[in-house]
């Protein structure tokens, strides 16, 4: 799996047909992205609002030190950023699979329905990422003291990449499948491993885009992050993550459903209407 217009969006579409011809994914990415470009800008502006409380709290507590600021940012983010990411991902996922989404209502519905689970997942991954990051900084600062620090740095860096890759999938799974929290976490790590090829493409394209915006925060990042920067990076993530979730979660569930409830035989001469491949849990 590789990396990667304006119409009437008020009318729900028919969904994705089983028999729809597939385009090359590189071209498909740009087709979908530019088709939804203005919608993605609106979605980006909506999502960024939920980051403001965490950034504001972090700014006013800078004198407390890095660990304290990280903890405050994380705790507030668990109740703002985390459920907003679920809503953000739900709308983004529908755009990726070419299904209609009511931006505000779908975003808010998934914010509420995934509030508790997203907060737990956010706290879990934040703790692991924070520990891995501070450990990595420590090992890098002590590389001259012995070979063991090089080994520890390599292991920690690899763990950090796997945890980040798991984040590519955990919210996608959350808004698509009805799984317990531990099931979400476990499956997200499984996808981080088996989807390594797509994950590398995601790191290759989304990583530098996000890093450039953060490094050049003034004035470049201050313009791009609130308008389209986050949605562009997360669109890449969702575009590469969704096919794996579809292949290993949605398609088997659909096949099982069809096996347990086979379609009725139609009289000769009548044709069945095309079915939508998958109806999400919400």
PDB file of C-alpha atoms in Angstrom:
ATOM      1  CA  UNK A   1       0.000   0.000   0.000  1.00  0.00           C
ATOM      2  CA  UNK A   2       1.578   3.252  -1.095  1.00  0.00           C
ATOM      3  CA  UNK A   3       1.350   6.826   0.101  1.00  0.00           C
ATOM      4  CA  UNK A   4      -0.700   8.420  -0.931  1.00  0.00           C
ATOM      5  CA  UNK A   5     -14.260  20.430  -7.297  1.00  0.00           C
ATOM      6  CA  UNK A   6     -16.583  21.530  -5.274  1.00  0.00           C
ATOM      7  CA  UNK A   7     -19.980  19.829  -5.258  1.00  0.00           C
ATOM      8  CA  UNK A   8     -23.152  19.515  -3.268  1.00  0.00           C
ATOM      9  CA  UNK A   9     -22.135  18.095   0.122  1.00  0.00           C
ATOM     10  CA  UNK A  10     -25.599  18.396   1.655  1.00  0.00           C
ATOM     11  CA  UNK A  11     -26.882  15.179   0.135  1.00  0.00           C
ATOM     12  CA  UNK A  12     -25.521  11.896   1.548  1.00  0.00           C
ATOM     13  CA  UNK A  13     -23.724   9.784  -0.998  1.00  0.00           C
ATOM     14  CA  UNK A  14     -24.328   6.092  -1.738  1.00  0.00           C
ATOM     15  CA  UNK A  15     -21.141   4.890  -0.030  1.00  0.00           C
ATOM     16  CA  UNK A  16     -18.364   2.774  -1.500  1.00  0.00           C
ATOM     17  CA  UNK A  17     -19.428  -0.008  -3.806  1.00  0.00           C
ATOM     18  CA  UNK A  18     -17.747  -3.406  -3.672  1.00  0.00           C
ATOM     19  CA  UNK A  19     -17.251  -3.287  -7.435  1.00  0.00           C
ATOM     20  CA  UNK A  20     -15.977   0.283  -7.712  1.00  0.00           C
ATOM     21  CA  UNK A  21     -12.737   0.377  -9.751  1.00  0.00           C
ATOM     22  CA  UNK A  22      -9.639   1.339  -7.766  1.00  0.00           C
ATOM     23  CA  UNK A  23      -7.383   4.143  -8.932  1.00  0.00           C
ATOM     24  CA  UNK A  24      -3.671   4.314  -8.236  1.00  0.00           C
ATOM     25  CA  UNK A  25      -3.381   5.369  -4.605  1.00  0.00           C
ATOM     26  CA  UNK A  26      -0.880   8.156  -5.278  1.00  0.00           C
ATOM     27  CA  UNK A  27      -3.377   9.902  -7.582  1.00  0.00           C
ATOM     28  CA  UNK A  28      -6.327   8.923  -5.407  1.00  0.00           C
ATOM     29  CA  UNK A  29      -4.799  10.768  -2.470  1.00  0.00           C
ATOM     30  CA  UNK A  30      -4.567  14.077  -4.302  1.00  0.00           C
ATOM     31  CA  UNK A  31      -8.002  13.653  -5.867  1.00  0.00           C
ATOM     32  CA  UNK A  32      -9.625  13.144  -2.473  1.00  0.00           C
ATOM     33  CA  UNK A  33      -7.579  15.812  -0.729  1.00  0.00           C
ATOM     34  CA  UNK A  34      -8.295  18.600  -3.190  1.00  0.00           C
ATOM     35  CA  UNK A  35     -11.918  17.546  -3.519  1.00  0.00           C
ATOM     36  CA  UNK A  36     -12.304  18.102   0.242  1.00  0.00           C
ATOM     37  CA  UNK A  37      -9.758  20.912   0.595  1.00  0.00           C
ATOM     38  CA  UNK A  38     -12.140  23.599   1.866  1.00  0.00           C
ATOM     39  CA  UNK A  39     -13.914  21.136   4.116  1.00  0.00           C
ATOM     40  CA  UNK A  40     -10.565  20.123   5.565  1.00  0.00           C
ATOM     41  CA  UNK A  41      -9.726  23.746   6.313  1.00  0.00           C
ATOM     42  CA  UNK A  42     -13.002  24.088   8.223  1.00  0.00           C
ATOM     43  CA  UNK A  43     -12.335  20.818  10.031  1.00  0.00           C
ATOM     44  CA  UNK A  44      -8.814  21.983  10.916  1.00  0.00           C
ATOM     45  CA  UNK A  45     -10.149  25.227  12.401  1.00  0.00           C
ATOM     46  CA  UNK A  46     -12.700  23.282  14.442  1.00  0.00           C
ATOM     47  CA  UNK A  47     -10.119  20.804  15.738  1.00  0.00           C
ATOM     48  CA  UNK A  48      -7.520  23.409  16.674  1.00  0.00           C
ATOM     49  CA  UNK A  49      -9.983  25.033  19.081  1.00  0.00           C
ATOM     50  CA  UNK A  50      -9.697  22.022  21.384  1.00  0.00           C
ATOM     51  CA  UNK A  51      -5.918  22.419  21.601  1.00  0.00           C
ATOM     52  CA  UNK A  52      -6.112  25.954  22.961  1.00  0.00           C
ATOM     53  CA  UNK A  53      -6.821  25.059  26.636  1.00  0.00           C
ATOM     54  CA  UNK A  54      -3.784  22.757  26.826  1.00  0.00           C
ATOM     55  CA  UNK A  55      -1.454  25.242  25.154  1.00  0.00           C
ATOM     56  CA  UNK A  56      -2.733  28.080  27.320  1.00  0.00           C
ATOM     57  CA  UNK A  57      -2.220  26.073  30.517  1.00  0.00           C
ATOM     58  CA  UNK A  58       1.265  25.015  29.387  1.00  0.00           C
ATOM     59  CA  UNK A  59       2.225  28.608  28.570  1.00  0.00           C
ATOM     60  CA  UNK A  60       1.206  29.947  31.978  1.00  0.00           C
ATOM     61  CA  UNK A  61       3.058  27.162  33.821  1.00  0.00           C
ATOM     62  CA  UNK A  62       6.375  27.232  31.957  1.00  0.00           C
ATOM     63  CA  UNK A  63       8.289  28.136  35.108  1.00  0.00           C
ATOM     64  CA  UNK A  64       7.297  24.805  36.682  1.00  0.00           C
ATOM     65  CA  UNK A  65       9.635  22.844  34.399  1.00  0.00           C
ATOM     66  CA  UNK A  66       9.274  20.466  31.460  1.00  0.00           C
ATOM     67  CA  UNK A  67       7.839  17.516  33.382  1.00  0.00           C
ATOM     68  CA  UNK A  68       5.161  19.597  35.111  1.00  0.00           C
ATOM     69  CA  UNK A  69       4.197  21.396  31.911  1.00  0.00           C
ATOM     70  CA  UNK A  70       3.931  18.068  30.054  1.00  0.00           C
ATOM     71  CA  UNK A  71       1.739  16.628  32.808  1.00  0.00           C
ATOM     72  CA  UNK A  72      -0.591  19.649  32.814  1.00  0.00           C
ATOM     73  CA  UNK A  73      -0.824  19.661  29.024  1.00  0.00           C
ATOM     74  CA  UNK A  74      -1.627  15.927  29.023  1.00  0.00           C
ATOM     75  CA  UNK A  75      -4.286  16.065  31.757  1.00  0.00           C
ATOM     76  CA  UNK A  76      -6.179  18.898  30.113  1.00  0.00           C
ATOM     77  CA  UNK A  77      -5.735  17.321  26.684  1.00  0.00           C
ATOM     78  CA  UNK A  78      -7.362  14.107  27.888  1.00  0.00           C
ATOM     79  CA  UNK A  79     -10.673  15.980  28.188  1.00  0.00           C
ATOM     80  CA  UNK A  80     -10.312  18.246  25.154  1.00  0.00           C
ATOM     81  CA  UNK A  81      -7.794  17.030  22.559  1.00  0.00           C
ATOM     82  CA  UNK A  82      -8.533  13.308  22.975  1.00  0.00           C
ATOM     83  CA  UNK A  83     -12.306  13.291  22.277  1.00  0.00           C
ATOM     84  CA  UNK A  84     -11.810  15.986  19.642  1.00  0.00           C
ATOM     85  CA  UNK A  85      -9.336  13.679  17.897  1.00  0.00           C
ATOM     86  CA  UNK A  86     -12.020  10.983  17.814  1.00  0.00           C
ATOM     87  CA  UNK A  87     -14.449  13.393  16.145  1.00  0.00           C
ATOM     88  CA  UNK A  88     -11.695  14.683  13.860  1.00  0.00           C
ATOM     89  CA  UNK A  89     -10.809  11.126  12.818  1.00  0.00           C
ATOM     90  CA  UNK A  90     -14.423  10.093  12.198  1.00  0.00           C
ATOM     91  CA  UNK A  91     -15.026  12.942   9.741  1.00  0.00           C
ATOM     92  CA  UNK A  92     -11.603  12.453   8.159  1.00  0.00           C
ATOM     93  CA  UNK A  93     -12.200   8.711   7.779  1.00  0.00           C
ATOM     94  CA  UNK A  94     -15.472   9.353   5.952  1.00  0.00           C
ATOM     95  CA  UNK A  95     -13.681  11.692   3.559  1.00  0.00           C
ATOM     96  CA  UNK A  96     -11.004   9.046   2.936  1.00  0.00           C
ATOM     97  CA  UNK A  97     -13.559   6.367   2.127  1.00  0.00           C
ATOM     98  CA  UNK A  98     -15.649   8.812   0.095  1.00  0.00           C
ATOM     99  CA  UNK A  99     -18.665   8.885   2.349  1.00  0.00           C
ATOM    100  CA  UNK A 100     -20.674  11.877   3.425  1.00  0.00           C
ATOM    101  CA  UNK A 101     -20.127  13.474   6.823  1.00  0.00           C
ATOM    102  CA  UNK A 102     -22.042  16.215   8.592  1.00  0.00           C
ATOM    103  CA  UNK A 103     -18.999  17.984   9.953  1.00  0.00           C
ATOM    104  CA  UNK A 104     -20.327  19.628  13.109  1.00  0.00           C
ATOM    105  CA  UNK A 105     -22.857  17.005  14.166  1.00  0.00           C
ATOM    106  CA  UNK A 106     -20.658  13.982  13.361  1.00  0.00           C
ATOM    107  CA  UNK A 107     -17.672  15.609  15.038  1.00  0.00           C
ATOM    108  CA  UNK A 108     -19.662  16.378  18.174  1.00  0.00           C
ATOM    109  CA  UNK A 109     -21.451  13.017  18.267  1.00  0.00           C
ATOM    110  CA  UNK A 110     -18.124  11.176  18.196  1.00  0.00           C
ATOM    111  CA  UNK A 111     -16.631  13.636  20.694  1.00  0.00           C
ATOM    112  CA  UNK A 112     -19.332  12.628  23.170  1.00  0.00           C
ATOM    113  CA  UNK A 113     -19.619   8.918  22.403  1.00  0.00           C
ATOM    114  CA  UNK A 114     -15.850   8.343  22.575  1.00  0.00           C
ATOM    115  CA  UNK A 115     -15.141  10.739  25.437  1.00  0.00           C
ATOM    116  CA  UNK A 116     -14.167   8.209  28.114  1.00  0.00           C
ATOM    117  CA  UNK A 117     -12.360   5.758  25.867  1.00  0.00           C
ATOM    118  CA  UNK A 118     -10.412   8.451  24.028  1.00  0.00           C
ATOM    119  CA  UNK A 119      -9.300  10.021  27.340  1.00  0.00           C
ATOM    120  CA  UNK A 120      -7.943   6.679  28.597  1.00  0.00           C
ATOM    121  CA  UNK A 121      -6.176   5.973  25.305  1.00  0.00           C
ATOM    122  CA  UNK A 122      -4.741   9.502  25.200  1.00  0.00           C
ATOM    123  CA  UNK A 123      -3.363   9.244  28.738  1.00  0.00           C
ATOM    124  CA  UNK A 124      -1.899   5.791  28.048  1.00  0.00           C
ATOM    125  CA  UNK A 125      -0.046   6.844  24.916  1.00  0.00           C
ATOM    126  CA  UNK A 126       0.984  10.209  26.381  1.00  0.00           C
ATOM    127  CA  UNK A 127       2.693   8.533  29.325  1.00  0.00           C
ATOM    128  CA  UNK A 128       4.555   6.090  27.076  1.00  0.00           C
ATOM    129  CA  UNK A 129       5.556   8.795  24.602  1.00  0.00           C
ATOM    130  CA  UNK A 130       6.713  11.144  27.367  1.00  0.00           C
ATOM    131  CA  UNK A 131       8.802   8.479  29.100  1.00  0.00           C
ATOM    132  CA  UNK A 132      10.301   7.350  25.786  1.00  0.00           C
ATOM    133  CA  UNK A 133      11.082  10.922  24.736  1.00  0.00           C
ATOM    134  CA  UNK A 134      12.737  11.976  28.010  1.00  0.00           C
ATOM    135  CA  UNK A 135      14.662   8.696  28.037  1.00  0.00           C
ATOM    136  CA  UNK A 136      15.850   9.281  24.486  1.00  0.00           C
ATOM    137  CA  UNK A 137      17.054  12.774  25.373  1.00  0.00           C
ATOM    138  CA  UNK A 138      18.899  11.353  28.398  1.00  0.00           C
ATOM    139  CA  UNK A 139      20.633   8.622  26.376  1.00  0.00           C
ATOM    140  CA  UNK A 140      21.648  11.048  23.634  1.00  0.00           C
ATOM    141  CA  UNK A 141      23.152  13.348  26.258  1.00  0.00           C
ATOM    142  CA  UNK A 142      25.272  10.502  27.629  1.00  0.00           C
ATOM    143  CA  UNK A 143      26.474   8.846  24.419  1.00  0.00           C
ATOM    144  CA  UNK A 144      30.101   9.549  25.262  1.00  0.00           C
ATOM    145  CA  UNK A 145      29.947   7.497  28.463  1.00  0.00           C
ATOM    146  CA  UNK A 146      29.766   4.051  26.904  1.00  0.00           C
ATOM    147  CA  UNK A 147      28.332   1.690  24.297  1.00  0.00           C
ATOM    148  CA  UNK A 148      25.347   0.844  26.483  1.00  0.00           C
ATOM    149  CA  UNK A 149      23.914   4.296  25.879  1.00  0.00           C
ATOM    150  CA  UNK A 150      24.035   3.767  22.109  1.00  0.00           C
ATOM    151  CA  UNK A 151      22.135   0.492  22.495  1.00  0.00           C
ATOM    152  CA  UNK A 152      19.591   2.057  24.852  1.00  0.00           C
ATOM    153  CA  UNK A 153      19.147   4.996  22.479  1.00  0.00           C
ATOM    154  CA  UNK A 154      18.464   2.679  19.520  1.00  0.00           C
ATOM    155  CA  UNK A 155      15.940   0.586  21.435  1.00  0.00           C
ATOM    156  CA  UNK A 156      14.166   3.663  22.786  1.00  0.00           C
ATOM    157  CA  UNK A 157      14.029   5.329  19.356  1.00  0.00           C
ATOM    158  CA  UNK A 158      12.532   2.160  17.835  1.00  0.00           C
ATOM    159  CA  UNK A 159       9.959   1.962  20.635  1.00  0.00           C
ATOM    160  CA  UNK A 160       9.089   5.612  20.120  1.00  0.00           C
ATOM    161  CA  UNK A 161       8.430   5.048  16.413  1.00  0.00           C
ATOM    162  CA  UNK A 162       6.234   2.006  17.117  1.00  0.00           C
ATOM    163  CA  UNK A 163       4.171   3.945  19.666  1.00  0.00           C
ATOM    164  CA  UNK A 164       3.721   6.851  17.257  1.00  0.00           C
ATOM    165  CA  UNK A 165       2.700   4.400  14.504  1.00  0.00           C
ATOM    166  CA  UNK A 166       0.154   2.814  16.870  1.00  0.00           C
ATOM    167  CA  UNK A 167      -1.411   6.250  17.242  1.00  0.00           C
ATOM    168  CA  UNK A 168      -2.053   6.223  13.495  1.00  0.00           C
ATOM    169  CA  UNK A 169      -4.585   3.435  14.073  1.00  0.00           C
ATOM    170  CA  UNK A 170      -6.029   3.693  17.557  1.00  0.00           C
ATOM    171  CA  UNK A 171      -8.518   6.497  16.831  1.00  0.00           C
ATOM    172  CA  UNK A 172      -9.426   4.995  13.465  1.00  0.00           C
ATOM    173  CA  UNK A 173     -10.269   1.745  15.233  1.00  0.00           C
ATOM    174  CA  UNK A 174     -12.121   3.630  17.954  1.00  0.00           C
ATOM    175  CA  UNK A 175     -14.570   5.313  15.571  1.00  0.00           C
ATOM    176  CA  UNK A 176     -14.955   2.276  13.319  1.00  0.00           C
ATOM    177  CA  UNK A 177     -15.066  -0.846  15.480  1.00  0.00           C
ATOM    178  CA  UNK A 178     -16.810  -1.596  18.760  1.00  0.00           C
ATOM    179  CA  UNK A 179     -13.778  -2.702  20.803  1.00  0.00           C
ATOM    180  CA  UNK A 180     -12.855  -2.504  24.489  1.00  0.00           C
ATOM    181  CA  UNK A 181     -10.069  -0.098  25.374  1.00  0.00           C
ATOM    182  CA  UNK A 182      -7.422  -2.800  25.754  1.00  0.00           C
ATOM    183  CA  UNK A 183      -8.534  -4.252  22.420  1.00  0.00           C
ATOM    184  CA  UNK A 184      -8.021  -0.865  20.776  1.00  0.00           C
ATOM    185  CA  UNK A 185      -4.540  -0.512  22.215  1.00  0.00           C
ATOM    186  CA  UNK A 186      -3.521  -4.087  21.376  1.00  0.00           C
ATOM    187  CA  UNK A 187      -4.774  -3.899  17.798  1.00  0.00           C
ATOM    188  CA  UNK A 188      -3.205  -0.496  17.216  1.00  0.00           C
ATOM    189  CA  UNK A 189       0.203  -1.963  18.090  1.00  0.00           C
ATOM    190  CA  UNK A 190      -0.456  -4.942  15.829  1.00  0.00           C
ATOM    191  CA  UNK A 191      -1.213  -2.587  12.932  1.00  0.00           C
ATOM    192  CA  UNK A 192       1.895  -0.566  13.782  1.00  0.00           C
ATOM    193  CA  UNK A 193       3.904  -3.720  13.031  1.00  0.00           C
ATOM    194  CA  UNK A 194       2.048  -5.338  10.122  1.00  0.00           C
ATOM    195  CA  UNK A 195       1.428  -1.991   8.427  1.00  0.00           C
ATOM    196  CA  UNK A 196       5.085  -1.006   8.554  1.00  0.00           C
ATOM    197  CA  UNK A 197       5.250  -0.221   4.838  1.00  0.00           C
ATOM    198  CA  UNK A 198       2.359   2.249   4.963  1.00  0.00           C
ATOM    199  CA  UNK A 199       3.652   3.615   8.249  1.00  0.00           C
ATOM    200  CA  UNK A 200       6.985   4.432   6.643  1.00  0.00           C
ATOM    201  CA  UNK A 201       5.205   6.409   3.944  1.00  0.00           C
ATOM    202  CA  UNK A 202       3.226   8.219   6.633  1.00  0.00           C
ATOM    203  CA  UNK A 203       6.400   9.093   8.542  1.00  0.00           C
ATOM    204  CA  UNK A 204       8.114  10.126   5.317  1.00  0.00           C
ATOM    205  CA  UNK A 205       5.427  12.612   4.274  1.00  0.00           C
ATOM    206  CA  UNK A 206       3.465  13.644   7.366  1.00  0.00           C
ATOM    207  CA  UNK A 207       6.505  13.763   9.661  1.00  0.00           C
ATOM    208  CA  UNK A 208       8.508  16.409   7.773  1.00  0.00           C
ATOM    209  CA  UNK A 209       5.342  18.453   7.136  1.00  0.00           C
ATOM    210  CA  UNK A 210       4.515  18.606  10.817  1.00  0.00           C
ATOM    211  CA  UNK A 211       8.137  19.152  11.852  1.00  0.00           C
ATOM    212  CA  UNK A 212       8.509  22.046   9.399  1.00  0.00           C
ATOM    213  CA  UNK A 213       5.434  23.740  10.796  1.00  0.00           C
ATOM    214  CA  UNK A 214       6.622  23.321  14.384  1.00  0.00           C
ATOM    215  CA  UNK A 215      10.208  24.394  13.703  1.00  0.00           C
ATOM    216  CA  UNK A 216       9.093  27.479  11.793  1.00  0.00           C
ATOM    217  CA  UNK A 217       6.251  28.221  14.161  1.00  0.00           C
ATOM    218  CA  UNK A 218       6.580  31.973  13.637  1.00  0.00           C
ATOM    219  CA  UNK A 219       5.223  33.049  11.240  1.00  0.00           C
ATOM    220  CA  UNK A 220       4.848  30.022   8.923  1.00  0.00           C
ATOM    221  CA  UNK A 221       3.502  27.497  11.415  1.00  0.00           C
ATOM    222  CA  UNK A 222       1.127  29.988  13.032  1.00  0.00           C
ATOM    223  CA  UNK A 223      -0.553  30.356   9.644  1.00  0.00           C
ATOM    224  CA  UNK A 224      -0.543  26.730   8.449  1.00  0.00           C
ATOM    225  CA  UNK A 225      -1.257  24.747  11.628  1.00  0.00           C
ATOM    226  CA  UNK A 226      -4.594  26.448  12.429  1.00  0.00           C
ATOM    227  CA  UNK A 227      -5.754  26.502   8.804  1.00  0.00           C
ATOM    228  CA  UNK A 228      -4.737  23.298   7.023  1.00  0.00           C
ATOM    229  CA  UNK A 229      -1.522  21.912   8.526  1.00  0.00           C
ATOM    230  CA  UNK A 230      -3.030  19.481  11.033  1.00  0.00           C
ATOM    231  CA  UNK A 231      -5.750  18.267   8.702  1.00  0.00           C
ATOM    232  CA  UNK A 232      -3.213  17.652   5.918  1.00  0.00           C
ATOM    233  CA  UNK A 233      -0.987  15.557   8.194  1.00  0.00           C
ATOM    234  CA  UNK A 234      -3.930  13.626   9.655  1.00  0.00           C
ATOM    235  CA  UNK A 235      -5.436  13.105   6.212  1.00  0.00           C
ATOM    236  CA  UNK A 236      -2.187  11.369   5.219  1.00  0.00           C
ATOM    237  CA  UNK A 237      -2.386   9.277   8.394  1.00  0.00           C
ATOM    238  CA  UNK A 238      -6.002   8.261   7.813  1.00  0.00           C
ATOM    239  CA  UNK A 239      -5.486   7.640   4.108  1.00  0.00           C
ATOM    240  CA  UNK A 240      -2.698   5.154   4.878  1.00  0.00           C
ATOM    241  CA  UNK A 241      -4.274   3.634   7.994  1.00  0.00           C
ATOM    242  CA  UNK A 242      -7.819   3.007   6.779  1.00  0.00           C
ATOM    243  CA  UNK A 243      -6.989   0.312   4.160  1.00  0.00           C
ATOM    244  CA  UNK A 244      -5.412  -1.847   6.890  1.00  0.00           C
ATOM    245  CA  UNK A 245      -8.404  -1.447   9.180  1.00  0.00           C
ATOM    246  CA  UNK A 246     -10.681  -2.259   6.253  1.00  0.00           C
ATOM    247  CA  UNK A 247      -8.690  -5.335   5.251  1.00  0.00           C
ATOM    248  CA  UNK A 248      -8.317  -6.904   8.685  1.00  0.00           C
ATOM    249  CA  UNK A 249     -11.375  -5.601  10.570  1.00  0.00           C
ATOM    250  CA  UNK A 250     -14.135  -4.357   8.299  1.00  0.00           C
ATOM    251  CA  UNK A 251     -13.933  -6.933   5.502  1.00  0.00           C
ATOM    252  CA  UNK A 252     -13.900  -9.974   7.847  1.00  0.00           C
ATOM    253  CA  UNK A 253     -16.817  -8.500   9.819  1.00  0.00           C
ATOM    254  CA  UNK A 254     -18.726  -7.891   6.595  1.00  0.00           C
ATOM    255  CA  UNK A 255     -17.982 -11.409   5.326  1.00  0.00           C
ATOM    256  CA  UNK A 256     -19.149 -12.916   8.607  1.00  0.00           C
ATOM    257  CA  UNK A 257     -22.348 -10.874   8.498  1.00  0.00           C
ATOM    258  CA  UNK A 258     -23.044 -11.981   4.928  1.00  0.00           C
ATOM    259  CA  UNK A 259     -22.361 -15.602   5.865  1.00  0.00           C
ATOM    260  CA  UNK A 260     -24.737 -15.466   8.832  1.00  0.00           C
ATOM    261  CA  UNK A 261     -27.369 -13.505   6.902  1.00  0.00           C
ATOM    262  CA  UNK A 262     -27.138 -14.533   3.232  1.00  0.00           C
ATOM    263  CA  UNK A 263     -29.009 -12.322   0.761  1.00  0.00           C
ATOM    264  CA  UNK A 264     -32.400 -13.527  -0.413  1.00  0.00           C
ATOM    265  CA  UNK A 265     -32.580 -15.072  -3.852  1.00  0.00           C
ATOM    266  CA  UNK A 266     -34.312 -12.799  -6.336  1.00  0.00           C
ATOM    267  CA  UNK A 267     -36.706 -13.890  -9.041  1.00  0.00           C
ATOM    268  CA  UNK A 268     -35.064 -14.427 -12.393  1.00  0.00           C
ATOM    269  CA  UNK A 269     -34.573 -11.169 -14.272  1.00  0.00           C
ATOM    270  CA  UNK A 270     -34.370  -8.946 -11.179  1.00  0.00           C
ATOM    271  CA  UNK A 271     -31.095  -7.380 -10.081  1.00  0.00           C
ATOM    272  CA  UNK A 272     -30.028  -6.640  -6.535  1.00  0.00           C
ATOM    273  CA  UNK A 273     -29.173  -3.089  -5.557  1.00  0.00           C
ATOM    274  CA  UNK A 274     -25.524  -2.387  -4.848  1.00  0.00           C
ATOM    275  CA  UNK A 275     -24.654  -2.726  -1.191  1.00  0.00           C
ATOM    276  CA  UNK A 276     -22.492  -0.407   0.806  1.00  0.00           C
ATOM    277  CA  UNK A 277     -19.394  -2.292   1.860  1.00  0.00           C
ATOM    278  CA  UNK A 278     -19.560  -1.430   5.562  1.00  0.00           C
ATOM    279  CA  UNK A 279     -21.705   0.495   7.974  1.00  0.00           C
ATOM    280  CA  UNK A 280     -19.657   1.890  10.855  1.00  0.00           C
ATOM    281  CA  UNK A 281     -20.662   1.273  14.447  1.00  0.00           C
ATOM    282  CA  UNK A 282     -22.107   4.737  15.007  1.00  0.00           C
TER     283      UNK A 282
END
